[in-house]
C-alpha positions as MATLAB code, in Angstrom:
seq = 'XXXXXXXXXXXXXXXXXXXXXXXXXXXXXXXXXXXXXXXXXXXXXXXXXXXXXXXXXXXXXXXXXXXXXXXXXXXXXXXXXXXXXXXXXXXXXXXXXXXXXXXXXXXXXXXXXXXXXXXXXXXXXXXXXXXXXXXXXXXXXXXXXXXXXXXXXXXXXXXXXXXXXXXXXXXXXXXXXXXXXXXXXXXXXXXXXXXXXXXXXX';
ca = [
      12.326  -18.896  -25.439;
      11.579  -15.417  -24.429;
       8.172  -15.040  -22.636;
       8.256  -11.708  -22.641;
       7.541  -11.179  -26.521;
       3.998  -12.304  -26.161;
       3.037   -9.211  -23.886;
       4.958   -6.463  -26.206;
       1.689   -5.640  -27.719;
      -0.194   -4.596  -24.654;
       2.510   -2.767  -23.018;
       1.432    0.464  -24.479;
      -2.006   -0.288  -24.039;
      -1.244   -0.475  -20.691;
       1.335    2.532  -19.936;
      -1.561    4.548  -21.817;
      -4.088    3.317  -19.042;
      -1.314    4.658  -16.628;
      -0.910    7.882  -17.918;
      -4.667    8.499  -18.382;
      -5.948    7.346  -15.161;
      -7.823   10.211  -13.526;
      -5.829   11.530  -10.181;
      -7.870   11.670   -6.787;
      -8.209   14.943   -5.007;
      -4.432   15.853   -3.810;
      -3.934   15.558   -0.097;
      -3.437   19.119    1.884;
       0.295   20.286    2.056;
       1.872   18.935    4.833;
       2.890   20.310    8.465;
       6.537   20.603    9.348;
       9.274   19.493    7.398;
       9.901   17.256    4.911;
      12.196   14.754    6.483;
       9.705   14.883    9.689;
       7.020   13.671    7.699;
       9.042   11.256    6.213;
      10.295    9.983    9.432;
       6.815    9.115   10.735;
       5.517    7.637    8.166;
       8.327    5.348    8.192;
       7.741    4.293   11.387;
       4.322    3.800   11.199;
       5.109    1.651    8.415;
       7.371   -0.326    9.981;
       5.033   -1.600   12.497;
       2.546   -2.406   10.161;
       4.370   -4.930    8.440;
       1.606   -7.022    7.009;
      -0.094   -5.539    4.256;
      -1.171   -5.937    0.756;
      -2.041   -4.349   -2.912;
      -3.946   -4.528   -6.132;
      -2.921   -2.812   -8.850;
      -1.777   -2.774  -12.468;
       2.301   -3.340  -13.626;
       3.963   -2.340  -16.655;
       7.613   -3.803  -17.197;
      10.266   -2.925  -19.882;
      13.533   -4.075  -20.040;
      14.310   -1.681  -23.338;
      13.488   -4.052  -26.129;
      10.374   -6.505  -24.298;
       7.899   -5.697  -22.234;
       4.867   -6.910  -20.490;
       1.902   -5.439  -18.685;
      -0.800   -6.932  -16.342;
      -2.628   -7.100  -12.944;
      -0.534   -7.483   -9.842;
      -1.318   -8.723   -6.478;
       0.960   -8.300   -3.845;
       0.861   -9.512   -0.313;
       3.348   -8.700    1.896;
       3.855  -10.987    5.780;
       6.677   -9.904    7.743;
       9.547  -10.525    5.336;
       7.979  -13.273    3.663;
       6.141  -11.823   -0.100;
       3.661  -13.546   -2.303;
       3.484  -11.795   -5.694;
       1.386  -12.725   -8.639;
       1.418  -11.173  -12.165;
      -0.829  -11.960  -14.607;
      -2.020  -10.700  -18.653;
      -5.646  -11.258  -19.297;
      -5.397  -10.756  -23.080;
      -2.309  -13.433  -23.350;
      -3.636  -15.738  -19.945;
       0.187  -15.731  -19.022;
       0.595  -15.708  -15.392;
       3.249  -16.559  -12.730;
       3.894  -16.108   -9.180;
       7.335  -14.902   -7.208;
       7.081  -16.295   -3.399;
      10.221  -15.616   -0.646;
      11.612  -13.694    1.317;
      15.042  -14.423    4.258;
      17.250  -15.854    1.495;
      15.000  -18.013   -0.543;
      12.315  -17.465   -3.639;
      10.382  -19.926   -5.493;
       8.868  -18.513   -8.946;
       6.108  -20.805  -10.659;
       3.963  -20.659  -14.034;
       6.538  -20.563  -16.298;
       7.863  -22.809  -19.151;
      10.513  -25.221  -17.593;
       8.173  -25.811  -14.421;
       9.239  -24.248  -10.364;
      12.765  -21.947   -9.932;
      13.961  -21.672   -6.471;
      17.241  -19.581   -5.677;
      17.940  -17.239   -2.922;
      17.288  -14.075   -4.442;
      13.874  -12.910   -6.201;
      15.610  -10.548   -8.723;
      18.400  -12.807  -10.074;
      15.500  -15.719  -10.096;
      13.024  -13.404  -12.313;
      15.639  -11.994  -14.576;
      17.183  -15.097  -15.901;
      13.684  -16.714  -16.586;
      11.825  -13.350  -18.247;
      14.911  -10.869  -19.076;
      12.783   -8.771  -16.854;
      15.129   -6.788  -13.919;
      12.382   -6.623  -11.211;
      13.916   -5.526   -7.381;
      11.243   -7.931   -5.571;
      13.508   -7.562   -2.592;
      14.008   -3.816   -2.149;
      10.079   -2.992   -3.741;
       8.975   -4.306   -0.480;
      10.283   -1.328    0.719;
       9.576    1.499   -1.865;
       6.991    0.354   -2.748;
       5.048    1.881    0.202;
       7.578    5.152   -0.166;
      10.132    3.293    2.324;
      14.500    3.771    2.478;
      16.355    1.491    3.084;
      20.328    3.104    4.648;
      22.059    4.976    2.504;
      19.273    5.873   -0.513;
      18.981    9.620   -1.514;
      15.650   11.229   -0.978;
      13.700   13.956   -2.577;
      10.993   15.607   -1.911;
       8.129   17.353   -3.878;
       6.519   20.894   -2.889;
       4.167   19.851   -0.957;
       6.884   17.992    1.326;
       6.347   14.451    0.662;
       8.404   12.231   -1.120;
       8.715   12.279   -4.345;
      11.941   10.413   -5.333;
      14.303    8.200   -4.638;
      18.049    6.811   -5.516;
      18.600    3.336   -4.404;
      21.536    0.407   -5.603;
      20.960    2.266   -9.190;
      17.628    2.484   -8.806;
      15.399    5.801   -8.825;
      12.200    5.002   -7.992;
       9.075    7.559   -8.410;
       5.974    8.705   -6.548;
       2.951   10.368   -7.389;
      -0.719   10.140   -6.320;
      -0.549   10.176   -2.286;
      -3.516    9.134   -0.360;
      -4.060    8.508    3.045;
      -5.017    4.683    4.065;
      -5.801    4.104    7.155;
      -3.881    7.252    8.292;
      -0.618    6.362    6.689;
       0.262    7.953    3.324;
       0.593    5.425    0.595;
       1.686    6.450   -3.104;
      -1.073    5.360   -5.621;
       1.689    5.517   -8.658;
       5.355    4.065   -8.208;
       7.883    4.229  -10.997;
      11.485    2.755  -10.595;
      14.027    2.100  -13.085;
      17.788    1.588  -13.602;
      19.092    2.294  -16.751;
      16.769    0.293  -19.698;
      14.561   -1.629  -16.700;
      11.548    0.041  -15.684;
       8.561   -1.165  -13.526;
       5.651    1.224  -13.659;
       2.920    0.599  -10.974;
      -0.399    2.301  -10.261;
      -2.306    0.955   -7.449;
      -6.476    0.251   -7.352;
      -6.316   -0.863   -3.852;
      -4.154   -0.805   -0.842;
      -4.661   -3.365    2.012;
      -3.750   -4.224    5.268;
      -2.421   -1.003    5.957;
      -5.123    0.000    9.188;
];
């Protein structure tokens, strides 16, 4: 059974509610260079290694798709992610992190394995990097991605394991820069985020 048919109707719904969502007032250029900036903020973010968001997802994997609210929250290594569709009242819940994830709330009952992504795409068709968004999703690098950067020097994308993931929307939380709009995708797969509410990040 696919469960991702039952969400194809809201997915534009919800890429519309994306699109259309009013922008906040754009942060001031910023002071030295590019890579600088991005430097700090990647340390800063690396000591602050609990944190957590609210926010809406859309997913597409080319032919399905699905939309919904998304609550994230991140401990050390260890993530607790929950996505769920008010109009269909589908839900379910990734948990892991160091080698292990448990997804629940699907037909077929609990899936453990020892990686998120291969665990969420053979139960939904959906390719969803759990592992490496704990990293971009904050506008983090892991070694050896490719980084690009707007004109008013912060990041704006990056290429990752066939991944390009987006950023838009900057704010400062807590004095760290968060993006308020993510967008990654690798060749039909696409996850498109926008963000109500960062926490954890002061």
């Amino acid at each position: 059974m696919n469960i991702a048919k039952p969400w194809i109707a809201v997915l534009a719904i919800a890429l519309s509610a994306c699109a259309s969502r009013a922008p906040r007032e754009a942060l001031p250029p910023i002071a030295g260079t590019p890579q600088a900036h991005q430097a700090s903020r990647e340390a800063a973010l690396a000591a602050r290694s609990d944190w957590s968001l609210s926010g809406r997802v859309a997913l597409s994997n080319g032919k399905d798709g699905g939309s919904g609210r998304l609550e994230w929250t991140q401990a050390g290594a260890r993530f607790d992610v929950a996505l769920s569709a008010p109009i269909t009242r589908q839900s379910w819940r990734v948990t892991g992190g160091e080698g292990n994830a448990t997804l629940e709330g699907l037909e077929g009952g609990t899936r453990t394995g020892p990686d998120a992504e291969s665990l969420v795409f053979e139960a939904t068709r959906w390719r969803i990097p759990v592992d490496a968004l704990t990293l971009w999703v904050r506008g983090r690098a892991s070694t050896g991605a490719a980084l690009e950067y707007a004109a008013d020097g912060r990041l704006l994308r990056l290429s990752d394991a066939g991944w390009v993931v987006s950023y838009d929307d900057w704010r400062d939380v807590g004095g760290i820069e968060l993006p308020g709009r993510i967008e990654a995708r690798q060749g039909e797969a696409r996850v498109r985020l926008v963000v109500d509410e960062w926490g954890g990040a002061q």
